Coordinates of C-alpha atoms in Angstrom, one line a residue:
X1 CA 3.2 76.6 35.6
X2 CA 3.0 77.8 39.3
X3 CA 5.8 77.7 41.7
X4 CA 5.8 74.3 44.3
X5 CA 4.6 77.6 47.1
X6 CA 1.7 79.0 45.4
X7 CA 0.0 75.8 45.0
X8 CA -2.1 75.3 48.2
X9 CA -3.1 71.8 48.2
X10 CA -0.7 68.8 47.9
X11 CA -1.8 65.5 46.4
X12 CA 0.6 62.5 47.3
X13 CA 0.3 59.3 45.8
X14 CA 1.9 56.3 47.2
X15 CA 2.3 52.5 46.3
X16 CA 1.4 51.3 49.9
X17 CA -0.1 52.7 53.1
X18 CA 2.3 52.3 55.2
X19 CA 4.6 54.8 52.7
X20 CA 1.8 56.7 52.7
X21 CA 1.1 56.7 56.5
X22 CA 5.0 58.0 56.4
X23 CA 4.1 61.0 54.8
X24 CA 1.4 61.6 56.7
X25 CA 3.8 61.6 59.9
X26 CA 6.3 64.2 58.0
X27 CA 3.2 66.4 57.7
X28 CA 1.6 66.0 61.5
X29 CA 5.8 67.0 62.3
X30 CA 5.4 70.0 60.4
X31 CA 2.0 71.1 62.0
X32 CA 0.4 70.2 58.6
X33 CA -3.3 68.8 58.2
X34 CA -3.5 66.0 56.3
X35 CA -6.2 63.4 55.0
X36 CA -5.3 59.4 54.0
X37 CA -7.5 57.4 52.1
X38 CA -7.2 54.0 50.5
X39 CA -10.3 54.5 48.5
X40 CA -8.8 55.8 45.1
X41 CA -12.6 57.1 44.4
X42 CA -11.6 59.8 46.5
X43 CA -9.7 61.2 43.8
X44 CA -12.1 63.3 41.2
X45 CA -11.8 61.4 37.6
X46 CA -13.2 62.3 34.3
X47 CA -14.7 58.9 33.5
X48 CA -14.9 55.4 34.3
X49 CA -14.7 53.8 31.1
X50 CA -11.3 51.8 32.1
X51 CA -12.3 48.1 32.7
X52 CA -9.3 46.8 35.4
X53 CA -8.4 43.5 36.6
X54 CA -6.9 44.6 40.0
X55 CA -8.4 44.5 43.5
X56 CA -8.9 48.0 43.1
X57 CA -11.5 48.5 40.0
X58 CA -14.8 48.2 42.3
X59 CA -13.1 51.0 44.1
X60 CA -12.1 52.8 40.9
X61 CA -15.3 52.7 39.4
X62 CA -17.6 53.7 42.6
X63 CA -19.4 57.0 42.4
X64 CA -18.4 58.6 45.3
X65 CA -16.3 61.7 46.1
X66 CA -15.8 64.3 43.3
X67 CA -13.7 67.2 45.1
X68 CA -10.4 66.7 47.2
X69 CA -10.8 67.1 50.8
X70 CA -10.4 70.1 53.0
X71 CA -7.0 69.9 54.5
X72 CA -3.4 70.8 53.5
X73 CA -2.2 66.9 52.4
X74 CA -4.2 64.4 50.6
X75 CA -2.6 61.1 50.7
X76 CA -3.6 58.1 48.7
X77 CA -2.3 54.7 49.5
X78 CA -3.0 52.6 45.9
X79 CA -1.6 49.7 46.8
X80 CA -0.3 49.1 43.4
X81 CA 3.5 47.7 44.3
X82 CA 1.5 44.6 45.1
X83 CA -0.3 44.0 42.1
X84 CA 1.4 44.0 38.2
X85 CA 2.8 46.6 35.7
X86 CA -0.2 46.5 33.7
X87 CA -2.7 47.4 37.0
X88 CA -0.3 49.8 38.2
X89 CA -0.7 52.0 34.9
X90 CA -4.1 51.9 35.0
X91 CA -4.5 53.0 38.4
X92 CA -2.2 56.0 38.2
X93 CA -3.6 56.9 34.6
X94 CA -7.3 57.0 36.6
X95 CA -5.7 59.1 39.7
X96 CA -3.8 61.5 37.0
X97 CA -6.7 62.0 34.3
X98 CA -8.5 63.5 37.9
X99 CA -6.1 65.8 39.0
X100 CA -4.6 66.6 35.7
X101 CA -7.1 70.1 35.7
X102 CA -6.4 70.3 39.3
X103 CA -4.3 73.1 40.2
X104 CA -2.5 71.7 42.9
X105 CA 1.2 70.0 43.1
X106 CA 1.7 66.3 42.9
X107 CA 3.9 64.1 44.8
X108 CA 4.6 60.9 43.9
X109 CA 5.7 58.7 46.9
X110 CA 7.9 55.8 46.0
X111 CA 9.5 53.0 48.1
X112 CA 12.9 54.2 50.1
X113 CA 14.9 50.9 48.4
X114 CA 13.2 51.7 44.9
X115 CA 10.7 48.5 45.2
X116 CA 7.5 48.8 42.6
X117 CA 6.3 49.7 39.2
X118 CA 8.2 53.0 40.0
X119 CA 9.1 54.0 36.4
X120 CA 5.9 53.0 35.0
X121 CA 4.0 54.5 37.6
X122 CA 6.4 58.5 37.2
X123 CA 6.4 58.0 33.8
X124 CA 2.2 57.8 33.6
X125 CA 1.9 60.8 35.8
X126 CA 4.5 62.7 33.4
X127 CA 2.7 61.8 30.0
X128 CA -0.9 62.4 31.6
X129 CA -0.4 65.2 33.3
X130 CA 2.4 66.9 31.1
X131 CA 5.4 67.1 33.1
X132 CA 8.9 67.7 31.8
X133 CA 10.1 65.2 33.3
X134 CA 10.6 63.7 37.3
X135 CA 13.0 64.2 39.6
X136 CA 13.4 61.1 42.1
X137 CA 14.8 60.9 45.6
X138 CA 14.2 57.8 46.9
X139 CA 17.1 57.4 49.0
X140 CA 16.4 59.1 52.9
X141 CA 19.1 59.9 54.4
X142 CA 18.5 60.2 57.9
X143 CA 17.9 56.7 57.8
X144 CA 21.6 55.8 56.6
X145 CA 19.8 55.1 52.7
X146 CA 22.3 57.1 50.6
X147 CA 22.9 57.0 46.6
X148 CA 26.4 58.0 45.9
X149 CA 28.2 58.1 42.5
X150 CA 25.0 55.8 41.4
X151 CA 25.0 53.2 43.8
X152 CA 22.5 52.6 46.7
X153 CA 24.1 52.1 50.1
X154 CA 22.5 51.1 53.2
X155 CA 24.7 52.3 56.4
X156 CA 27.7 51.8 54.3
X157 CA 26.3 48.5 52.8
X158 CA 26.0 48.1 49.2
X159 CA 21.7 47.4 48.6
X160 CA 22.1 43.9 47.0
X161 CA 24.4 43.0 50.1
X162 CA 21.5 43.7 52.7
X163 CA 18.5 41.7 53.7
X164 CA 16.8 43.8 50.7
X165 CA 18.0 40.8 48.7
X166 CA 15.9 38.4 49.9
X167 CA 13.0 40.6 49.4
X168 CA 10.2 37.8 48.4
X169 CA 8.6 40.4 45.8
X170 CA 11.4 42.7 44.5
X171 CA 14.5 40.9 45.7
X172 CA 17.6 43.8 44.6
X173 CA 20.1 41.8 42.7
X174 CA 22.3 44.8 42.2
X175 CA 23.1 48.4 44.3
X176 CA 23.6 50.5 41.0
X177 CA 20.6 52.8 39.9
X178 CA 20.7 51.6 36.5
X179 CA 20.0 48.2 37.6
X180 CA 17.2 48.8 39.8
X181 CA 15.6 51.1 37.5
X182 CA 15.0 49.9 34.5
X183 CA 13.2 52.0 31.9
X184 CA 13.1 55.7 31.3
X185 CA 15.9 57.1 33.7
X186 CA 19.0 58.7 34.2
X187 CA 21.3 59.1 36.9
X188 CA 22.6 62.5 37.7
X189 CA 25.4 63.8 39.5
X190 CA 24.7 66.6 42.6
X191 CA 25.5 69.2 40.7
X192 CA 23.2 69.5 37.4
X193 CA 19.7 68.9 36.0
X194 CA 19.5 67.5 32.7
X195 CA 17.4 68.8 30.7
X196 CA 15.7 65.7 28.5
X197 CA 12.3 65.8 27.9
X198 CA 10.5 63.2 29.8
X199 CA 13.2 61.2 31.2
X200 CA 13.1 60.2 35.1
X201 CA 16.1 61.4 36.9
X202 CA 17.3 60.3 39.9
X203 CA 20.1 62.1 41.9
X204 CA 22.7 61.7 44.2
X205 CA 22.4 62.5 47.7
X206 CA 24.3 61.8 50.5
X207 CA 22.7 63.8 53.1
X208 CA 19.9 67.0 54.2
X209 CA 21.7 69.2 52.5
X210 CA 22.0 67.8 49.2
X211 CA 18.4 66.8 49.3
X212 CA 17.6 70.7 49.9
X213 CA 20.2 71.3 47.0
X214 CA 18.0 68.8 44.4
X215 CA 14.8 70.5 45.4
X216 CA 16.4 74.1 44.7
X217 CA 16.7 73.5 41.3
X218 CA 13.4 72.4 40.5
X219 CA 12.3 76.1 41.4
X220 CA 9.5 77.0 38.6
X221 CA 9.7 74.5 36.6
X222 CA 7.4 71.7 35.5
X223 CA 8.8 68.6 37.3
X224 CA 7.3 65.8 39.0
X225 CA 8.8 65.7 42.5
X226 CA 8.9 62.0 44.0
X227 CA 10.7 59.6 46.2
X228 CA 11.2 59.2 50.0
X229 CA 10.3 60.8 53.3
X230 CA 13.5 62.8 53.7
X231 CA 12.9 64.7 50.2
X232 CA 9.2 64.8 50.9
X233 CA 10.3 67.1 54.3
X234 CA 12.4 69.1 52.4
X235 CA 9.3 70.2 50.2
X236 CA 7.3 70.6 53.3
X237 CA 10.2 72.6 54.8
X238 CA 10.0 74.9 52.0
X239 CA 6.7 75.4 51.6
X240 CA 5.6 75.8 55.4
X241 CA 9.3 77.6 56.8
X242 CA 7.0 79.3 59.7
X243 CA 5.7 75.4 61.0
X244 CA 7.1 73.8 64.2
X245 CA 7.8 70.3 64.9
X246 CA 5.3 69.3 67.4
X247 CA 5.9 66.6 70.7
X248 CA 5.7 63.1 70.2
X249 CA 3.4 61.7 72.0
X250 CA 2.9 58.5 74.2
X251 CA 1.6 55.1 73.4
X252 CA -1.9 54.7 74.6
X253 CA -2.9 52.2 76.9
X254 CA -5.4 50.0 75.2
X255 CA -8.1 48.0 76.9
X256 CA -8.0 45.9 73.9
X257 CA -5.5 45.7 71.4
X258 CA -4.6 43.5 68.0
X259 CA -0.9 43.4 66.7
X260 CA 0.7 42.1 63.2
X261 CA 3.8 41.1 62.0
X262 CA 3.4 40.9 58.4
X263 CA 6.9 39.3 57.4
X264 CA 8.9 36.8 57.4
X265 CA 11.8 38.5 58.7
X266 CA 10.0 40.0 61.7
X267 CA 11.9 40.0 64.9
X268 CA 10.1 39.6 67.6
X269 CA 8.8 42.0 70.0
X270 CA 7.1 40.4 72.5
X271 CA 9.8 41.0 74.9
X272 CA 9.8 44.4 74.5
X273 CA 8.7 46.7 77.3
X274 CA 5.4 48.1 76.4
X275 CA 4.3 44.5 75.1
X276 CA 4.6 43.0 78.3
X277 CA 3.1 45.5 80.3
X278 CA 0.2 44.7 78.2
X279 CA 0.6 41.1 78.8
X280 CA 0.5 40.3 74.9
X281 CA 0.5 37.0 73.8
X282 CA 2.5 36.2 70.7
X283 CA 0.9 33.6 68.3
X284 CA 3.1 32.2 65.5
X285 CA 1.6 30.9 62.0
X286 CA 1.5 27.2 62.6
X287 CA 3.6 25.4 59.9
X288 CA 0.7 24.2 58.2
X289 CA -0.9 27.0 58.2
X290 CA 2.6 28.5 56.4
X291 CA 2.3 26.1 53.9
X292 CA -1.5 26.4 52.6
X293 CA -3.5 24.3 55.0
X294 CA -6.9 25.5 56.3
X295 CA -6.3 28.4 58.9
X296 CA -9.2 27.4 61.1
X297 CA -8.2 26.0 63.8
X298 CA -5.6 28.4 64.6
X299 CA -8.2 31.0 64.4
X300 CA -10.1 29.0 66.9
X301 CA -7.1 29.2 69.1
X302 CA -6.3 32.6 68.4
X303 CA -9.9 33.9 69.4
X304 CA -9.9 32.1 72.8
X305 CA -6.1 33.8 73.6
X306 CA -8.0 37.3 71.9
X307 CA -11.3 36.9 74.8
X308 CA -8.9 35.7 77.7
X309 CA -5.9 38.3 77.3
X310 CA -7.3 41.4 75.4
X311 CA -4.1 41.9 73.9
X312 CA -2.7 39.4 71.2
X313 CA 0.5 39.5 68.5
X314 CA 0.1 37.7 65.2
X315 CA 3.2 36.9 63.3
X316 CA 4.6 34.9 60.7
X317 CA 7.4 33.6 62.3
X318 CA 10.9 34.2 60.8
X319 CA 10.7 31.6 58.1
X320 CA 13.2 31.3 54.7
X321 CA 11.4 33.1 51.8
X322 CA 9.8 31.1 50.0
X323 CA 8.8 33.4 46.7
X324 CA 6.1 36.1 45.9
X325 CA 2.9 34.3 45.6
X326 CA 3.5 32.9 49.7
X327 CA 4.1 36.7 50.5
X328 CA 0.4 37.2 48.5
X329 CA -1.3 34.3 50.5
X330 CA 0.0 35.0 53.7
X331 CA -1.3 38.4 53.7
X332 CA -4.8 37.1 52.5
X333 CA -4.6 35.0 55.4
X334 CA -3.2 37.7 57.9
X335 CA -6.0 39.6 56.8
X336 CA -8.7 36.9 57.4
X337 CA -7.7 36.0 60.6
X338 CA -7.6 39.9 61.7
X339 CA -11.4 40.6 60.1
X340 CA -12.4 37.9 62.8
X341 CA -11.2 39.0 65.5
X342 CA -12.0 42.4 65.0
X343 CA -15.5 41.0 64.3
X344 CA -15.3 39.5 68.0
X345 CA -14.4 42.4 69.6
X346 CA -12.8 45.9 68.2
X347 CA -9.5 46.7 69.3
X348 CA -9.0 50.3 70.9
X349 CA -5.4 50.1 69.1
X350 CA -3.8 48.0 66.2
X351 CA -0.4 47.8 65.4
X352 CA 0.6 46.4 61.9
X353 CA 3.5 46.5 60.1
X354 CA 4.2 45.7 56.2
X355 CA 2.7 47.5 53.7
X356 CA 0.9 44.9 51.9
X357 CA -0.1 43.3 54.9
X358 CA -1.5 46.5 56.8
X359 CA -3.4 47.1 53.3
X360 CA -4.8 44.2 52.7
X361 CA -6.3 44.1 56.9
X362 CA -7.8 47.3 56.2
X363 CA -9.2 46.5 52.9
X364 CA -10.7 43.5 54.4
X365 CA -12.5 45.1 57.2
X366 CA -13.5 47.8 55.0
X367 CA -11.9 50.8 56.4
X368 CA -10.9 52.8 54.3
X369 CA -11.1 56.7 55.4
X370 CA -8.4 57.9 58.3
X371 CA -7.8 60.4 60.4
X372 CA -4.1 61.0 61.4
X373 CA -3.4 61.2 64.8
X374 CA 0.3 60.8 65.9
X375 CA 3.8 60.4 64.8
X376 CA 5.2 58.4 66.9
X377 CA 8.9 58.0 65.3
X378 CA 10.0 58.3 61.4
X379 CA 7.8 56.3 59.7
X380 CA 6.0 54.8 62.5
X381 CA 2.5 57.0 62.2
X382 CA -1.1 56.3 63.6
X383 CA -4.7 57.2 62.1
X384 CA -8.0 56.7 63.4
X385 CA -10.6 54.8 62.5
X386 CA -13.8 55.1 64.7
X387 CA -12.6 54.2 67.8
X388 CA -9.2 52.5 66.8
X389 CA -5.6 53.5 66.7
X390 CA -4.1 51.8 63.9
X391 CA -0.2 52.7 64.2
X392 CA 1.2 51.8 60.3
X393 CA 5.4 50.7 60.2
X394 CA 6.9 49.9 57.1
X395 CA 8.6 46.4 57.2
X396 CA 11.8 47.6 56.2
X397 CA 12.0 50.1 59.3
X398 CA 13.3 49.3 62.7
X399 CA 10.7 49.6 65.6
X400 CA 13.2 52.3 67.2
X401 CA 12.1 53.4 70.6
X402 CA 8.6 53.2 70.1
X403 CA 8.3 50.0 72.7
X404 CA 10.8 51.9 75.6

């Protein structure tokens, strides 16, 4: 087994785009090229005999794309945190059985606040593949998302004690590892690796420097790396040391542009600086709309505001969570409403955030190839997609300074 350096190529899979859209941004920090897809045929694959059920099998079984692209990062967003167990194996066992004669090292992105078929999706990449077993580092860091002495903490805040509860698809009912992961794992302490055969470990880590320290013992061995941002730039910080960070740049100025707010617990941000100067209009889901009624005639309205204004926010509304299958239909609807507009006029920039949500837009207007373009802040990356901006923020990150 090579050494993480000598491998050239890095493959990272992630659950969602806009966790894959993260570590595309770690990479563009590093001066690193990278390629994002959300077409999992981009990934060479032995066969297609696999029969799925998931949104993703016409992709899965398409005959396109047999080699990995031509840059240093190749990023996949599956999209598998919002579909079930059952899909999630099957995607990852397509995406492994393709790389597994690959000579090239595997990350395996997972949610920051451990959200997601993440044991069944490490421990199909171990048994395909052949890894000893995984490390995981979800927790970043830099970001005030800590595990200590087996707990997850948020700025000091136990996990199950945050918003995180609430969470309409993985709501955390507890802050200890054990809890959160259930299946195939340990916790470890900072100081040692266990060495059990195909286990999933998962390691304190309070800060940089302990990350670093994780990533130091995994030196020529056989591990799965995965987890977060903050241990994915410790692995780019090894294996590029001679790479600057490079300038963040400035928000365009968009002749026309489309923004979503994916969640219920969006704040909004029409107040915000850079919004106003674009004279933005923000349009909240009508409540019967909300509730399952026909979407129509907000579209209707939502076109005439998109052809007077140029520049229009869609959001949710900050509404009480009402379970996992209205965080499925409000996204199908999201996603509807955004393929029409688009269809009216395409935006020079589009701003989404939520995972699920920014997935299930592109899917819908069948875009699927990017570009990346900028890092604007941690976790707040753009891509290109003929002549849009799509700027990707997870849901659970603040917008930061990118409005100022």
């Amino acid at each position: 087994m090579k050494n993480i350096e000598s491998r050239n190529k890095t493959v990272v899979i992630a659950d969602d785009i806009t966790g894959a859209a993260e570590i595309a941004g770690v990479a563009l920090q590093h001066g690193v090229s990278a390629t994002l897809t959300t077409n999992i045929s981009s990934i060479p694959k032995k066969n297609n005999s696999d029969k799925l059920n998931s949104k993703n099998a016409a992709t899965l079984n398409s005959n396109s794309a047999a080699l990995l692209p031509d840059s240093d990062i190749f990023i996949v967003a599956t999209d598998t945190r919002s579909g079930s167990e059952e899909d999630a194996r099957k995607v990852i066992g397509q995406i492994a059985n393709g790389l597994k004669d690959f000579d090239c090292q595997i990350f395996k992105k997972t949610d920051s606040i451990l959200r997601g078929h993440i044991v069944a999706e490490l421990q199909t990449l171990i048994d395909i593949i052949g890894f000893d077993c995984a490390l995981l580092l979800p927790q970043n860091p830099s970001k005030g998302r800590i595990i200590s002495n087996g707990r997850y903490f948020i700025n000091n805040i136990p996990l199950d004690k945050t918003d995180f509860r609430n969470d309409p698809e993985f709501p955390a009912h507890s802050s200890y590892i054990e809890n959160l992961l259930k299946g195939n794992a340990v916790n470890i302490s900072i100081k040692t690796l266990v060495k059990t055969d195909k286990t999933i470990q998962i390691a304190d880590a309070t800060n940089a420097e302990e990350i670093k320290t994780q990533l130091q013992k995994v030196e020529n061995k056989n591990v799965l790396l995965a987890g977060g941002a903050d241990f994915f730039d410790s692995f780019l910080s090894r294996k590029y040391p001679e790479n600057i960070s490079v300038k963040v740049p400035m928000l365009p100025n968009p002749h026309y542009s489309i923004i979503v707010c994916g969640s219920t617990q969006s704040k909004s941000i029409a107040n915000e600086k850079y919004i106003k100067g674009k004279g933005a209009h923000e349009c909240v889901m009508p409540n019967d709309v909300f509730n399952g009624g026909s979407s129509q005639q907000w579209l209707n309205e939502l076109s005439d505001i998109y052809r007077k204004s140029h520049s229009i926010i869609l959001t949710i509304g900050q509404r009480e969570n009402a379970g996992s299958e209205y965080a499925v239909r409000l996204r199908i609807v999201m996603a509807d409403v955004v393929r029409q507009l688009v269809a009216l006029q395409q935006p020079d920039l589009m701003i989404i955030e939520g995972g699920a949500t920014a997935f299930a837009c592109l899917n819908d207007l069948g875009w699927d190839r990017f570009v990346l373009k900028n890092a604007y802040a941690p976790g707040i990356v753009s891509m290109t997609y003929d002549k849009t901006e799509i700027i990707l923020k997870p849901g659970s990150y603040p917008w930061g300074t990118l409005f100022k």
